[in-house]
C-alpha cells in the first residue's frame, strides 16, 4: 500500500491534515447544502480537533483498519514533532498525527474508495 516510503511520515501527516479537512468540509456541505459558514465552521472543528481525531483513530483501529494501515499510523505516531498539542494530550496529538498520515497515504495512493469508507465512519461520529 505505502508506495511512498521516501516521504517522511510527518510530511504524510501534513498532507493528510489538508485532505482530512477537505473531506470533513465536503461532508458538511453535502449533508446540508444551505449551511452557512458560521454554522459549518464549529461543526467542522468538532471533527478536526486532535481529541476527536484520536477517538476516531481508536475506533477505526479496533474495528476496520488493516495491519498495513495500522503500521502507517504507528510509524507516524512514533515520530518526534516540533509542534506541540494545544488543547490535547500528547497521546491524543500523536494519534491525530497517525490518522492524518494514514489519510495522506491513502490520498497519495489515490485510494478514494477507502478514504470514503473511513470518512463515512468518522462523520457518523459514533466514537464522539
Protein backbone atom coordinates (compact mmCIF):
# COMPACT_ATOMS: atom_id res chain seq x y z
CA UNK A 1 0.00 0.00 0.00
CA UNK A 2 2.54 2.57 1.07
CA UNK A 3 4.47 3.23 -2.14
CA UNK A 4 5.74 6.47 -0.64
CA UNK A 5 8.41 5.30 1.81
CA UNK A 6 10.72 8.13 0.76
CA UNK A 7 8.21 10.69 2.03
CA UNK A 8 8.72 11.47 5.72
CA UNK A 9 5.91 10.22 7.97
CA UNK A 10 5.19 13.70 9.31
CA UNK A 11 5.02 15.02 5.73
CA UNK A 12 2.36 12.40 5.04
CA UNK A 13 0.51 13.70 8.09
CA UNK A 14 0.89 17.28 6.84
CA UNK A 15 -0.81 16.34 3.57
CA UNK A 16 -3.33 14.17 5.42
CA UNK A 17 -4.33 17.13 7.60
CA UNK A 18 -5.35 19.09 4.50
CA UNK A 19 -7.17 16.12 2.96
CA UNK A 20 -8.90 15.40 6.29
CA UNK A 21 -10.14 18.98 6.45
CA UNK A 22 -11.35 18.84 2.85
CA UNK A 23 -13.27 15.61 3.48
CA UNK A 24 -14.89 16.95 6.66
CA UNK A 25 -15.92 20.18 4.97
CA UNK A 26 -17.21 18.30 1.91
CA UNK A 27 -19.36 16.05 4.08
CA UNK A 28 -20.78 19.03 5.96
CA UNK A 29 -21.68 20.88 2.76
CA UNK A 30 -23.09 17.79 1.02
CA UNK A 31 -25.17 16.94 4.08
CA UNK A 32 -26.69 20.42 4.27
CA UNK A 33 -26.37 22.33 1.01
CA UNK A 34 -27.72 25.53 2.58
CA UNK A 35 -25.32 25.54 5.53
CA UNK A 36 -23.72 28.88 6.33
CA UNK A 37 -20.02 29.15 7.06
CA UNK A 38 -20.71 30.48 10.56
CA UNK A 39 -22.60 27.25 11.29
CA UNK A 40 -20.34 24.90 9.33
CA UNK A 41 -17.08 26.02 10.91
CA UNK A 42 -17.85 24.93 14.50
CA UNK A 43 -19.20 21.62 13.24
CA UNK A 44 -16.05 21.05 11.21
CA UNK A 45 -13.77 21.75 14.15
CA UNK A 46 -15.70 19.14 16.14
CA UNK A 47 -14.29 16.51 13.79
CA UNK A 48 -10.93 18.14 13.09
CA UNK A 49 -9.60 18.70 16.60
CA UNK A 50 -6.95 16.30 17.87
CA UNK A 51 -9.15 14.88 20.63
CA UNK A 52 -11.83 13.85 18.11
CA UNK A 53 -9.29 12.51 15.63
CA UNK A 54 -7.74 10.46 18.43
CA UNK A 55 -11.10 8.94 19.36
CA UNK A 56 -11.82 8.26 15.68
CA UNK A 57 -8.46 6.52 15.28
CA UNK A 58 -9.05 4.33 18.32
CA UNK A 59 -12.44 3.30 16.93
CA UNK A 60 -11.07 2.69 13.43
CA UNK A 61 -8.11 0.70 14.78
CA UNK A 62 -10.40 -1.54 16.78
CA UNK A 63 -12.97 -2.06 14.03
CA UNK A 64 -11.70 -1.65 10.47
CA UNK A 65 -8.04 -0.80 9.95
CA UNK A 66 -5.92 -3.37 8.18
CA UNK A 67 -2.50 -4.34 9.57
CA UNK A 68 -0.76 -2.35 6.84
CA UNK A 69 -2.80 0.75 7.74
CA UNK A 70 -2.02 0.25 11.42
CA UNK A 71 1.70 0.21 10.54
CA UNK A 72 1.39 3.58 8.76
CA UNK A 73 -0.38 5.01 11.81
CA UNK A 74 2.17 3.55 14.23
CA UNK A 75 5.17 4.92 12.34
CA UNK A 76 3.72 8.44 12.23
CA UNK A 77 2.61 8.37 15.88
CA UNK A 78 6.14 7.50 16.97
CA UNK A 79 7.83 10.41 15.15
CA UNK A 80 9.01 13.41 17.10
CA UNK A 81 7.27 16.59 16.02
CA UNK A 82 8.32 20.19 16.56
CA UNK A 83 4.65 21.08 17.03
CA UNK A 84 3.06 20.87 20.47
CA UNK A 85 -0.51 19.88 21.24
CA UNK A 86 -2.57 22.92 22.19
CA UNK A 87 -5.82 21.52 23.56
CA UNK A 88 -5.00 17.83 23.63
CA UNK A 89 -2.77 15.40 25.46
CA UNK A 90 0.42 14.22 23.79
CA UNK A 91 -1.20 10.83 23.19
CA UNK A 92 -4.23 12.44 21.51
CA UNK A 93 -1.98 14.62 19.37
CA UNK A 94 0.15 11.63 18.34
CA UNK A 95 -2.97 9.63 17.49
CA UNK A 96 -4.26 12.51 15.37
CA UNK A 97 -0.91 12.65 13.58
CA UNK A 98 -1.15 8.92 12.89
CA UNK A 99 -4.66 9.24 11.47
CA UNK A 100 -3.61 12.17 9.29
CA UNK A 101 -0.62 10.20 7.98
CA UNK A 102 -2.94 7.34 7.02
CA UNK A 103 -5.25 9.77 5.24
CA UNK A 104 -2.24 11.26 3.45
CA UNK A 105 -1.03 7.85 2.26
CA UNK A 106 -4.49 6.80 1.08
CA UNK A 107 -4.76 10.08 -0.81
CA UNK A 108 -1.31 9.71 -2.40
CA UNK A 109 -2.23 6.16 -3.42
CA UNK A 110 -5.49 7.51 -4.87
CA UNK A 111 -7.42 5.01 -2.76
CA UNK A 112 -10.51 7.19 -2.66
CA UNK A 113 -12.81 4.24 -2.04
CA UNK A 114 -11.02 3.51 1.24
CA UNK A 115 -10.94 7.20 2.16
CA UNK A 116 -14.69 7.38 1.57
CA UNK A 117 -15.22 4.28 3.71
CA UNK A 118 -13.16 5.72 6.57
CA UNK A 119 -14.82 9.12 6.40
CA UNK A 120 -18.31 7.60 6.37
CA UNK A 121 -17.43 6.15 9.78
CA UNK A 122 -15.73 9.32 11.01
CA UNK A 123 -18.61 11.57 10.01
CA UNK A 124 -21.18 9.32 11.72
CA UNK A 125 -19.37 10.33 14.90
CA UNK A 126 -20.28 7.22 16.87
CA UNK A 127 -16.95 7.44 18.70
CA UNK A 128 -17.59 11.00 19.98
